[in-house]
Amino acid sequence: MQSKWDIGEPEKPTINSETEQLKSELLTLNMGPQHPATHGVLRVEIWTDSEIVAHAIPHLGYLHRCMEKHAENLDYRGIIPFVDRLDYLASMSMEWGYVMAVEKMLGTEVPRRAELLRILTAELQRIASHLMAFGTYALDLGAFTPFLYAFEEREKILRLFEEVSGARLLYNYIWIGGVWNDWTDDQIARVSAFVDNMEQEAKKYHELVSLNKIFVERTSNVGVLTVEDCFTYGATGPVLRGSGYKWDLRKNKPYSLYSEFEFDVPVGDGERGVVGDCWNRYIVRMREVVESIKIIRQVIDKLEPGPVMGKVPKIIKLPKGEVYVRSEAPRGEIGFHLVSEGNDSKTPYRLKVKSPCFTHTSMLPHMAPGQMVADFVASIGSIDIVLGEVDR
């Protein structure tokens, strides 16, 4: 007996040929969960007429770990390693978003040096994340060399993170009230040398990939998302900015010390293709690398000796209430909705995460119809999703 809640799958349409004499039934294919272009354990069910995609259905849940439910049984400090595993390519950004929510309810004042070090690590993390996006996107489209270039530079960032946190990928570094460990003068000097080199590397990437004739033809005028599309689905980050809308929380709703920094917010300008296509989403990320370099240099100039941890109770107990805090992660706005019952509870009543990657994945059925299968691969890569954050 069919449940009243079972809405079933949409009826498969048929596609008329140009001659209107032949009809073909759509073929159902699975992209994933092993397909490299899915950027994680994602299965996309696509209905195709030859090489043309008629419909796409993303199937999620292959990485589901009940993170939000686990958080209800963990103390506030113990949750930090769990948020590390959301967007595991931008763990520093995940930690920062969560601890800001706790600090807002706790009323903790974070020392200035700690805030500056948070910005430093977050912008280095943004560069590392965009390097991964650059390398894997080129790999999706058949170019292997850019992947090697990207990993060489990303490795330099990971080595610094390993020194200050003890881990290469999942850091538990940004703590409630500050950061776990200070950066030494030698490490800061290496950061300065890295950004100088990275600025030159970015120019090389543009020559190698951004303006490459094959890459431009594969990505321009493909997977176009208008600003209205982005508003409808709630897109943020490079996906929204790639459609030409200038919105970045670091500028529009500054948090931490971002109001003190000078930097631009790159948007898609249609230099190649049209605003909102795969190329414009790609170029926004590449230009953001240069803007992160600007911020890092300003952080280094502003750094002064001081404490890196504020005054935080040994056992954290939040007052009754709730808070929602959002921050600008590399893939868009990450939001944490934290609810506390008070009553001397050491664990949250609820912790919910607003994932930009989940939002962007939901746009795939809108992007897919009419695309070639190879173009759909380019579209998936252009939204730069991480499934650990989608599934949680």
mmCIF file of C-alpha atoms in Angstrom:
data_model
loop_
_atom_site.group_PDB
_atom_site.id
_atom_site.type_symbol
_atom_site.label_atom_id
_atom_site.label_comp_id
_atom_site.label_asym_id
_atom_site.label_seq_id
_atom_site.Cartn_x
_atom_site.Cartn_y
_atom_site.Cartn_z
ATOM 1 C CA MET A 1 0.000 0.000 0.000
ATOM 2 C CA GLN A 2 1.431 3.376 -0.978
ATOM 3 C CA SER A 3 1.885 5.867 1.839
ATOM 4 C CA LYS A 4 0.130 9.207 1.461
ATOM 5 C CA TRP A 5 3.546 10.777 2.031
ATOM 6 C CA ASP A 6 5.135 8.938 -0.897
ATOM 7 C CA ILE A 7 5.024 11.434 -3.739
ATOM 8 C CA GLY A 8 7.054 9.169 -6.012
ATOM 9 C CA GLU A 9 9.455 10.245 -8.736
ATOM 10 C CA PRO A 10 8.502 12.743 -11.449
ATOM 11 C CA GLU A 11 7.201 11.206 -14.640
ATOM 12 C CA LYS A 12 9.887 10.820 -17.238
ATOM 13 C CA PRO A 13 9.253 13.116 -20.198
ATOM 14 C CA THR A 14 9.989 12.173 -23.775
ATOM 15 C CA ILE A 15 12.031 14.385 -26.059
ATOM 16 C CA ASN A 16 10.935 15.036 -29.625
ATOM 17 C CA SER A 17 13.682 15.087 -32.205
ATOM 18 C CA GLU A 18 14.136 18.060 -34.492
ATOM 19 C CA THR A 19 12.327 16.213 -37.272
ATOM 20 C CA GLU A 20 9.405 15.522 -34.906
ATOM 21 C CA GLN A 21 9.231 12.061 -36.492
ATOM 22 C CA LEU A 22 11.239 10.166 -33.900
ATOM 23 C CA LYS A 23 10.788 9.974 -30.165
ATOM 24 C CA SER A 24 13.319 8.624 -27.724
ATOM 25 C CA GLU A 25 12.819 7.495 -24.162
ATOM 26 C CA LEU A 26 15.164 8.959 -21.626
ATOM 27 C CA LEU A 27 17.996 6.827 -20.334
ATOM 28 C CA THR A 28 18.621 6.881 -16.581
ATOM 29 C CA LEU A 29 22.278 7.117 -15.567
ATOM 30 C CA ASN A 30 24.012 7.430 -12.212
ATOM 31 C CA MET A 31 26.807 9.955 -11.760
ATOM 32 C CA GLY A 32 28.361 8.750 -8.548
ATOM 33 C CA PRO A 33 28.646 8.075 -5.770
ATOM 34 C CA GLN A 34 32.094 7.167 -7.113
ATOM 35 C CA HIS A 35 32.240 9.749 -9.910
ATOM 36 C CA PRO A 36 35.219 12.103 -9.384
ATOM 37 C CA ALA A 37 33.285 15.136 -10.636
ATOM 38 C CA THR A 38 30.835 14.898 -7.754
ATOM 39 C CA HIS A 39 33.451 16.308 -5.358
ATOM 40 C CA GLY A 40 32.590 13.867 -2.628
ATOM 41 C CA VAL A 41 30.197 11.024 -2.017
ATOM 42 C CA LEU A 42 27.256 12.355 -4.029
ATOM 43 C CA ARG A 43 25.008 10.449 -6.386
ATOM 44 C CA VAL A 44 23.289 12.416 -9.120
ATOM 45 C CA GLU A 45 20.630 10.538 -11.038
ATOM 46 C CA ILE A 46 20.453 11.999 -14.527
ATOM 47 C CA TRP A 47 17.964 11.349 -17.308
ATOM 48 C CA THR A 48 19.547 11.790 -20.696
ATOM 49 C CA ASP A 49 18.527 11.831 -24.326
ATOM 50 C CA SER A 50 21.781 10.768 -25.907
ATOM 51 C CA GLU A 51 24.273 13.373 -24.623
ATOM 52 C CA ILE A 52 21.641 15.902 -23.486
ATOM 53 C CA VAL A 53 20.608 15.985 -19.819
ATOM 54 C CA ALA A 54 16.859 16.345 -19.399
ATOM 55 C CA HIS A 55 16.638 16.088 -15.634
ATOM 56 C CA ALA A 56 18.940 15.615 -12.625
ATOM 57 C CA ILE A 57 18.163 14.491 -9.077
ATOM 58 C CA PRO A 58 20.874 14.787 -6.389
ATOM 59 C CA HIS A 59 20.788 11.977 -3.823
ATOM 60 C CA LEU A 60 22.407 12.899 -0.523
ATOM 61 C CA GLY A 61 23.196 11.163 2.733
ATOM 62 C CA TYR A 62 26.197 8.974 1.925
ATOM 63 C CA LEU A 63 28.307 10.891 4.485
ATOM 64 C CA HIS A 64 25.596 11.503 7.065
ATOM 65 C CA ARG A 65 27.094 11.337 10.584
ATOM 66 C CA CYS A 66 24.322 12.879 12.720
ATOM 67 C CA MET A 67 26.660 15.718 13.704
ATOM 68 C CA GLU A 68 23.874 18.031 14.865
ATOM 69 C CA LYS A 69 22.348 15.304 17.045
ATOM 70 C CA HIS A 70 25.726 14.367 18.512
ATOM 71 C CA ALA A 71 26.212 18.016 19.506
ATOM 72 C CA GLU A 72 23.300 17.729 21.946
ATOM 73 C CA ASN A 73 25.373 15.296 24.014
ATOM 74 C CA LEU A 74 28.706 17.130 23.921
ATOM 75 C CA ASP A 75 29.959 20.049 25.957
ATOM 76 C CA TYR A 76 30.522 23.292 24.092
ATOM 77 C CA ARG A 77 34.268 22.793 23.720
ATOM 78 C CA GLY A 78 33.838 19.183 22.643
ATOM 79 C CA ILE A 79 31.741 20.227 19.633
ATOM 80 C CA ILE A 80 34.657 22.027 17.934
ATOM 81 C CA PRO A 81 36.256 18.831 16.501
ATOM 82 C CA PHE A 82 32.838 17.890 15.103
ATOM 83 C CA VAL A 83 32.380 21.159 13.186
ATOM 84 C CA ASP A 84 35.899 20.626 11.794
ATOM 85 C CA ARG A 85 34.416 17.759 9.831
ATOM 86 C CA LEU A 86 31.715 19.788 8.086
ATOM 87 C CA ASP A 87 33.641 21.471 5.279
ATOM 88 C CA TYR A 88 36.869 19.582 5.896
ATOM 89 C CA LEU A 89 38.641 21.690 3.252
ATOM 90 C CA ALA A 90 37.912 24.830 5.281
ATOM 91 C CA SER A 91 37.929 23.578 8.868
ATOM 92 C CA MET A 92 39.280 26.853 10.294
ATOM 93 C CA SER A 93 36.246 28.679 8.902
ATOM 94 C CA MET A 94 33.872 26.094 10.370
ATOM 95 C CA GLU A 95 35.443 26.418 13.829
ATOM 96 C CA TRP A 96 35.341 30.184 13.747
ATOM 97 C CA GLY A 97 31.661 30.327 12.856
ATOM 98 C CA TYR A 98 30.724 27.982 15.701
ATOM 99 C CA VAL A 99 32.841 29.593 18.426
ATOM 100 C CA MET A 100 31.476 33.039 17.531
ATOM 101 C CA ALA A 101 27.988 31.729 18.295
ATOM 102 C CA VAL A 102 29.094 30.448 21.708
ATOM 103 C CA GLU A 103 31.029 33.650 22.459
ATOM 104 C CA LYS A 104 28.024 35.782 21.586
ATOM 105 C CA MET A 105 25.867 33.966 24.142
ATOM 106 C CA LEU A 106 28.658 33.811 26.698
ATOM 107 C CA GLY A 107 29.597 37.481 26.337
ATOM 108 C CA THR A 108 33.280 36.648 25.987
ATOM 109 C CA GLU A 109 35.717 39.324 24.817
ATOM 110 C CA VAL A 110 38.374 37.943 22.485
ATOM 111 C CA PRO A 111 41.872 39.529 22.736
ATOM 112 C CA ARG A 112 42.913 41.626 19.750
ATOM 113 C CA ARG A 113 45.897 39.438 18.849
ATOM 114 C CA ALA A 114 43.642 36.375 18.850
ATOM 115 C CA GLU A 115 41.165 38.112 16.524
ATOM 116 C CA LEU A 116 43.982 39.020 14.150
ATOM 117 C CA LEU A 117 45.319 35.467 14.207
ATOM 118 C CA ARG A 118 41.826 34.180 13.477
ATOM 119 C CA ILE A 119 41.640 36.415 10.413
ATOM 120 C CA LEU A 120 45.116 35.301 9.365
ATOM 121 C CA THR A 121 44.231 31.605 9.592
ATOM 122 C CA ALA A 122 40.808 32.102 7.979
ATOM 123 C CA GLU A 123 42.292 33.896 4.967
ATOM 124 C CA LEU A 124 45.056 31.315 4.601
ATOM 125 C CA GLN A 125 42.319 28.691 4.772
ATOM 126 C CA ARG A 126 40.380 30.547 2.065
ATOM 127 C CA ILE A 127 43.434 30.468 -0.201
ATOM 128 C CA ALA A 128 43.973 26.751 0.493
ATOM 129 C CA SER A 129 40.308 26.026 -0.231
ATOM 130 C CA HIS A 130 40.293 27.998 -3.478
ATOM 131 C CA LEU A 131 43.510 26.274 -4.546
ATOM 132 C CA MET A 132 41.756 22.949 -4.084
ATOM 133 C CA ALA A 133 38.791 24.248 -6.079
ATOM 134 C CA PHE A 134 41.127 25.442 -8.842
ATOM 135 C CA GLY A 135 43.052 22.172 -9.034
ATOM 136 C CA THR A 136 40.079 19.811 -8.916
ATOM 137 C CA TYR A 137 38.059 21.908 -11.351
ATOM 138 C CA ALA A 138 40.835 21.723 -13.917
ATOM 139 C CA LEU A 139 41.008 17.974 -13.241
ATOM 140 C CA ASP A 140 37.250 17.668 -13.852
ATOM 141 C CA LEU A 141 37.767 19.176 -17.286
ATOM 142 C CA GLY A 142 40.729 16.995 -18.206
ATOM 143 C CA ALA A 143 43.779 19.052 -17.165
ATOM 144 C CA PHE A 144 46.109 17.389 -14.651
ATOM 145 C CA THR A 145 49.001 19.867 -14.401
ATOM 146 C CA PRO A 146 47.066 22.675 -12.595
ATOM 147 C CA PHE A 147 46.132 20.139 -9.914
ATOM 148 C CA LEU A 148 49.826 19.583 -9.152
ATOM 149 C CA TYR A 149 50.565 23.315 -9.063
ATOM 150 C CA ALA A 150 47.661 23.912 -6.675
ATOM 151 C CA PHE A 151 48.671 21.141 -4.299
ATOM 152 C CA GLU A 152 52.261 22.355 -4.153
ATOM 153 C CA GLU A 153 51.174 25.767 -2.840
ATOM 154 C CA ARG A 154 48.393 24.389 -0.651
ATOM 155 C CA GLU A 155 50.909 22.131 1.052
ATOM 156 C CA LYS A 156 52.811 25.175 2.329
ATOM 157 C CA ILE A 157 49.667 26.389 4.110
ATOM 158 C CA LEU A 158 48.934 22.964 5.576
ATOM 159 C CA ARG A 159 52.451 22.731 6.984
ATOM 160 C CA LEU A 160 51.954 26.030 8.816
ATOM 161 C CA PHE A 161 48.585 24.861 10.128
ATOM 162 C CA GLU A 162 50.159 21.615 11.291
ATOM 163 C CA GLU A 163 52.780 23.531 13.257
ATOM 164 C CA VAL A 164 50.302 25.762 15.094
ATOM 165 C CA SER A 165 47.552 23.171 15.637
ATOM 166 C CA GLY A 166 49.174 19.745 15.405
ATOM 167 C CA ALA A 167 46.917 18.622 12.545
ATOM 168 C CA ARG A 168 46.931 18.932 8.760
ATOM 169 C CA LEU A 169 43.202 18.866 8.018
ATOM 170 C CA LEU A 170 41.009 18.875 11.153
ATOM 171 C CA TYR A 171 42.534 21.426 13.469
ATOM 172 C CA ASN A 172 40.612 22.151 16.687
ATOM 173 C CA TYR A 173 42.615 25.387 16.689
ATOM 174 C CA ILE A 174 40.102 28.243 17.061
ATOM 175 C CA TRP A 175 38.812 27.894 20.604
ATOM 176 C CA ILE A 176 36.075 29.603 22.549
ATOM 177 C CA GLY A 177 37.685 32.857 23.718
ATOM 178 C CA GLY A 178 40.642 32.906 21.329
ATOM 179 C CA VAL A 179 43.011 30.460 19.660
ATOM 180 C CA TRP A 180 44.790 27.403 21.020
ATOM 181 C CA ASN A 181 48.316 28.431 20.090
ATOM 182 C CA ASP A 182 50.182 31.599 19.157
ATOM 183 C CA TRP A 183 52.125 32.055 15.907
ATOM 184 C CA THR A 184 55.865 32.610 16.242
ATOM 185 C CA ASP A 185 57.771 35.386 14.470
ATOM 186 C CA ASP A 186 59.381 32.805 12.221
ATOM 187 C CA GLN A 187 55.991 31.424 11.181
ATOM 188 C CA ILE A 188 54.670 34.925 10.465
ATOM 189 C CA ALA A 189 57.749 35.602 8.331
ATOM 190 C CA ARG A 190 57.067 32.407 6.374
ATOM 191 C CA VAL A 191 53.466 33.493 5.862
ATOM 192 C CA SER A 192 54.749 36.787 4.450
ATOM 193 C CA ALA A 193 57.090 34.944 2.093
ATOM 194 C CA PHE A 194 54.272 32.597 1.062
ATOM 195 C CA VAL A 195 51.845 35.364 0.074
ATOM 196 C CA ASP A 196 54.581 37.122 -1.929
ATOM 197 C CA ASN A 197 55.148 33.908 -3.855
ATOM 198 C CA MET A 198 51.435 33.129 -4.094
ATOM 199 C CA GLU A 199 50.785 36.447 -5.802
ATOM 200 C CA GLN A 200 53.133 35.429 -8.596
ATOM 201 C CA GLU A 201 51.702 31.915 -8.716
ATOM 202 C CA ALA A 202 48.207 33.325 -9.218
ATOM 203 C CA LYS A 203 49.408 35.123 -12.355
ATOM 204 C CA LYS A 204 50.801 31.832 -13.636
ATOM 205 C CA TYR A 205 47.465 30.106 -13.013
ATOM 206 C CA HIS A 206 45.665 32.747 -15.071
ATOM 207 C CA GLU A 207 48.012 32.180 -17.999
ATOM 208 C CA LEU A 208 47.780 28.410 -17.672
ATOM 209 C CA VAL A 209 44.041 28.001 -17.078
ATOM 210 C CA SER A 210 41.889 31.121 -16.761
ATOM 211 C CA LEU A 211 42.565 32.408 -20.277
ATOM 212 C CA ASN A 212 43.228 29.010 -21.842
ATOM 213 C CA LYS A 213 41.131 28.710 -25.010
ATOM 214 C CA ILE A 214 39.927 25.180 -24.258
ATOM 215 C CA PHE A 215 39.077 26.023 -20.640
ATOM 216 C CA VAL A 216 37.187 29.160 -21.660
ATOM 217 C CA GLU A 217 35.148 27.260 -24.257
ATOM 218 C CA ARG A 218 34.345 24.506 -21.741
ATOM 219 C CA THR A 219 33.150 26.927 -19.030
ATOM 220 C CA SER A 220 31.836 30.105 -20.638
ATOM 221 C CA ASN A 221 28.062 30.281 -21.310
ATOM 222 C CA VAL A 222 27.663 27.005 -19.374
ATOM 223 C CA GLY A 223 25.569 26.532 -16.218
ATOM 224 C CA VAL A 224 24.295 30.099 -16.158
ATOM 225 C CA LEU A 225 22.686 31.218 -12.882
ATOM 226 C CA THR A 226 21.059 34.629 -12.739
ATOM 227 C CA VAL A 227 20.925 36.770 -9.604
ATOM 228 C CA GLU A 228 17.226 35.880 -9.374
ATOM 229 C CA ASP A 229 18.117 32.176 -9.442
ATOM 230 C CA CYS A 230 20.594 32.730 -6.629
ATOM 231 C CA PHE A 231 18.017 34.591 -4.545
ATOM 232 C CA THR A 232 15.410 31.896 -5.171
ATOM 233 C CA TYR A 233 17.677 29.106 -3.940
ATOM 234 C CA GLY A 234 19.512 31.126 -1.278
ATOM 235 C CA ALA A 235 22.949 30.941 -2.894
ATOM 236 C CA THR A 236 25.822 32.787 -1.244
ATOM 237 C CA GLY A 237 29.584 33.122 -1.575
ATOM 238 C CA PRO A 238 31.336 32.774 -4.951
ATOM 239 C CA VAL A 239 28.193 31.304 -6.541
ATOM 240 C CA LEU A 240 26.219 34.474 -5.790
ATOM 241 C CA ARG A 241 29.126 36.783 -6.546
ATOM 242 C CA GLY A 242 29.787 34.924 -9.810
ATOM 243 C CA SER A 243 26.311 36.013 -10.878
ATOM 244 C CA GLY A 244 27.352 39.624 -10.433
ATOM 245 C CA TYR A 245 25.875 40.395 -7.010
ATOM 246 C CA LYS A 246 28.339 42.088 -4.660
ATOM 247 C CA TRP A 247 27.655 40.514 -1.272
ATOM 248 C CA ASP A 248 30.296 39.438 1.222
ATOM 249 C CA LEU A 249 29.650 39.347 4.976
ATOM 250 C CA ARG A 250 33.181 40.545 5.663
ATOM 251 C CA LYS A 251 32.222 43.787 3.905
ATOM 252 C CA ASN A 252 28.444 44.044 4.180
ATOM 253 C CA LYS A 253 28.051 42.775 7.754
ATOM 254 C CA PRO A 254 31.598 42.944 9.181
ATOM 255 C CA TYR A 255 32.424 40.662 12.094
ATOM 256 C CA SER A 256 35.605 40.319 14.138
ATOM 257 C CA LEU A 257 38.015 43.072 12.948
ATOM 258 C CA TYR A 258 37.203 42.940 9.241
ATOM 259 C CA SER A 259 35.936 46.526 9.271
ATOM 260 C CA GLU A 260 39.571 47.635 9.710
ATOM 261 C CA PHE A 261 40.765 46.047 6.477
ATOM 262 C CA GLU A 262 40.857 47.283 2.906
ATOM 263 C CA PHE A 263 39.976 44.723 0.251
ATOM 264 C CA ASP A 264 37.686 44.334 -2.739
ATOM 265 C CA VAL A 265 34.805 41.920 -3.298
ATOM 266 C CA PRO A 266 35.275 40.328 -6.747
ATOM 267 C CA VAL A 267 32.138 39.625 -8.777
ATOM 268 C CA GLY A 268 31.472 38.072 -12.152
ATOM 269 C CA ASP A 269 31.780 40.724 -14.840
ATOM 270 C CA GLY A 270 31.271 38.743 -18.025
ATOM 271 C CA GLU A 271 34.875 39.187 -19.175
ATOM 272 C CA ARG A 272 34.449 35.747 -20.714
ATOM 273 C CA GLY A 273 31.080 34.171 -21.455
ATOM 274 C CA VAL A 274 28.172 35.716 -19.568
ATOM 275 C CA VAL A 275 27.768 36.770 -15.961
ATOM 276 C CA GLY A 276 26.669 33.793 -13.858
ATOM 277 C CA ASP A 277 28.277 31.046 -15.918
ATOM 278 C CA CYS A 278 30.909 28.516 -14.839
ATOM 279 C CA TRP A 279 33.834 30.706 -15.929
ATOM 280 C CA ASN A 280 32.647 33.676 -13.902
ATOM 281 C CA ARG A 281 32.189 31.554 -10.765
ATOM 282 C CA TYR A 282 35.689 30.202 -11.287
ATOM 283 C CA ILE A 283 37.320 33.596 -11.801
ATOM 284 C CA VAL A 284 35.694 35.011 -8.644
ATOM 285 C CA ARG A 285 37.532 32.401 -6.567
ATOM 286 C CA MET A 286 40.831 33.125 -8.286
ATOM 287 C CA ARG A 287 40.463 36.852 -7.671
ATOM 288 C CA GLU A 288 39.509 36.215 -4.052
ATOM 289 C CA VAL A 289 42.915 34.585 -3.566
ATOM 290 C CA VAL A 290 44.533 37.938 -4.389
ATOM 291 C CA GLU A 291 42.170 39.777 -2.000
ATOM 292 C CA SER A 292 43.011 37.316 0.796
ATOM 293 C CA ILE A 293 46.683 38.065 0.201
ATOM 294 C CA LYS A 294 45.919 41.777 0.726
ATOM 295 C CA ILE A 295 44.163 41.013 4.026
ATOM 296 C CA ILE A 296 46.983 38.778 5.280
ATOM 297 C CA ARG A 297 49.570 41.478 4.639
ATOM 298 C CA GLN A 298 47.483 43.973 6.611
ATOM 299 C CA VAL A 299 47.122 41.477 9.476
ATOM 300 C CA ILE A 300 50.902 41.061 9.634
ATOM 301 C CA ASP A 301 51.322 44.844 9.789
ATOM 302 C CA LYS A 302 48.778 45.123 12.627
ATOM 303 C CA LEU A 303 50.058 42.237 14.781
ATOM 304 C CA GLU A 304 51.320 43.240 18.223
ATOM 305 C CA PRO A 305 52.300 41.114 21.236
ATOM 306 C CA GLY A 306 49.458 40.134 23.533
ATOM 307 C CA PRO A 307 47.370 37.253 24.876
ATOM 308 C CA VAL A 308 45.662 34.815 22.501
ATOM 309 C CA MET A 309 42.971 33.587 24.923
ATOM 310 C CA GLY A 310 40.320 35.569 26.770
ATOM 311 C CA LYS A 311 38.774 34.779 30.127
ATOM 312 C CA VAL A 312 36.539 31.753 29.687
ATOM 313 C CA PRO A 313 35.043 29.584 32.462
ATOM 314 C CA LYS A 314 36.626 26.177 32.857
ATOM 315 C CA ILE A 315 33.191 24.625 32.459
ATOM 316 C CA ILE A 316 31.092 26.550 29.930
ATOM 317 C CA LYS A 317 27.395 26.930 30.739
ATOM 318 C CA LEU A 318 25.353 29.242 28.557
ATOM 319 C CA PRO A 319 22.304 31.216 29.704
ATOM 320 C CA LYS A 320 18.893 30.267 28.385
ATOM 321 C CA GLY A 321 18.315 31.619 24.908
ATOM 322 C CA GLU A 322 19.282 31.189 21.292
ATOM 323 C CA VAL A 323 21.536 32.857 18.761
ATOM 324 C CA TYR A 324 22.200 32.651 15.039
ATOM 325 C CA VAL A 325 25.629 33.638 13.754
ATOM 326 C CA ARG A 326 26.801 33.567 10.150
ATOM 327 C CA SER A 327 30.246 34.103 8.683
ATOM 328 C CA GLU A 328 31.853 34.127 5.248
ATOM 329 C CA ALA A 329 33.394 30.723 4.594
ATOM 330 C CA PRO A 330 35.167 29.949 1.295
ATOM 331 C CA ARG A 331 32.042 28.321 -0.174
ATOM 332 C CA GLY A 332 29.500 30.808 1.134
ATOM 333 C CA GLU A 333 27.774 31.834 4.330
ATOM 334 C CA ILE A 334 28.019 29.200 7.072
ATOM 335 C CA GLY A 335 25.418 29.723 9.779
ATOM 336 C CA PHE A 336 25.142 28.249 13.292
ATOM 337 C CA HIS A 337 21.852 28.331 15.191
ATOM 338 C CA LEU A 338 22.590 27.558 18.840
ATOM 339 C CA VAL A 339 19.868 27.015 21.433
ATOM 340 C CA SER A 340 20.527 26.737 25.185
ATOM 341 C CA GLU A 341 18.052 25.712 27.880
ATOM 342 C CA GLY A 342 20.147 27.199 30.663
ATOM 343 C CA ASN A 343 19.561 25.325 33.937
ATOM 344 C CA ASP A 344 23.309 24.808 34.394
ATOM 345 C CA SER A 345 23.397 22.592 31.314
ATOM 346 C CA LYS A 346 26.868 22.010 29.839
ATOM 347 C CA THR A 347 25.470 20.906 26.474
ATOM 348 C CA PRO A 348 23.343 22.746 23.882
ATOM 349 C CA TYR A 349 19.658 21.994 23.533
ATOM 350 C CA ARG A 350 19.985 22.284 19.746
ATOM 351 C CA LEU A 351 22.705 23.103 17.246
ATOM 352 C CA LYS A 352 21.662 23.532 13.624
ATOM 353 C CA VAL A 353 23.939 24.336 10.722
ATOM 354 C CA LYS A 354 22.976 26.355 7.634
ATOM 355 C CA SER A 355 25.170 24.894 4.906
ATOM 356 C CA PRO A 356 25.937 26.842 1.712
ATOM 357 C CA CYS A 357 26.987 23.618 -0.005
ATOM 358 C CA PHE A 358 23.570 22.068 0.690
ATOM 359 C CA THR A 359 21.907 25.122 -0.828
ATOM 360 C CA HIS A 360 24.111 25.012 -3.911
ATOM 361 C CA THR A 361 23.557 21.287 -4.406
ATOM 362 C CA SER A 362 19.816 21.960 -4.549
ATOM 363 C CA MET A 363 20.446 24.138 -7.619
ATOM 364 C CA LEU A 364 21.641 21.226 -9.767
ATOM 365 C CA PRO A 365 18.149 20.239 -11.022
ATOM 366 C CA HIS A 366 17.715 23.831 -12.161
ATOM 367 C CA MET A 367 21.066 23.932 -13.977
ATOM 368 C CA ALA A 368 20.962 20.520 -15.637
ATOM 369 C CA PRO A 369 18.171 20.525 -18.269
ATOM 370 C CA GLY A 370 19.483 21.064 -21.786
ATOM 371 C CA GLN A 371 23.157 20.625 -20.932
ATOM 372 C CA MET A 372 25.519 18.105 -22.432
ATOM 373 C CA VAL A 373 26.679 15.506 -19.903
ATOM 374 C CA ALA A 374 30.219 16.916 -20.071
ATOM 375 C CA ASP A 375 28.864 20.428 -19.427
ATOM 376 C CA PHE A 376 26.941 19.152 -16.413
ATOM 377 C CA VAL A 377 30.259 17.895 -15.000
ATOM 378 C CA ALA A 378 31.606 21.429 -15.445
ATOM 379 C CA SER A 379 28.525 22.862 -13.700
ATOM 380 C CA ILE A 380 28.920 20.602 -10.659
ATOM 381 C CA GLY A 381 32.586 21.542 -10.345
ATOM 382 C CA SER A 382 31.810 25.248 -10.657
ATOM 383 C CA ILE A 383 29.669 25.364 -7.499
ATOM 384 C CA ASP A 384 32.524 23.782 -5.499
ATOM 385 C CA ILE A 385 30.620 21.648 -2.998
ATOM 386 C CA VAL A 386 31.996 19.568 -0.121
ATOM 387 C CA LEU A 387 29.705 16.723 0.829
ATOM 388 C CA GLY A 388 30.823 16.552 4.450
ATOM 389 C CA GLU A 389 29.073 19.873 4.941
ATOM 390 C CA VAL A 390 26.034 18.876 2.879
ATOM 391 C CA ASP A 391 25.327 15.643 4.753
ATOM 392 C CA ARG A 392 26.712 16.498 8.206
#
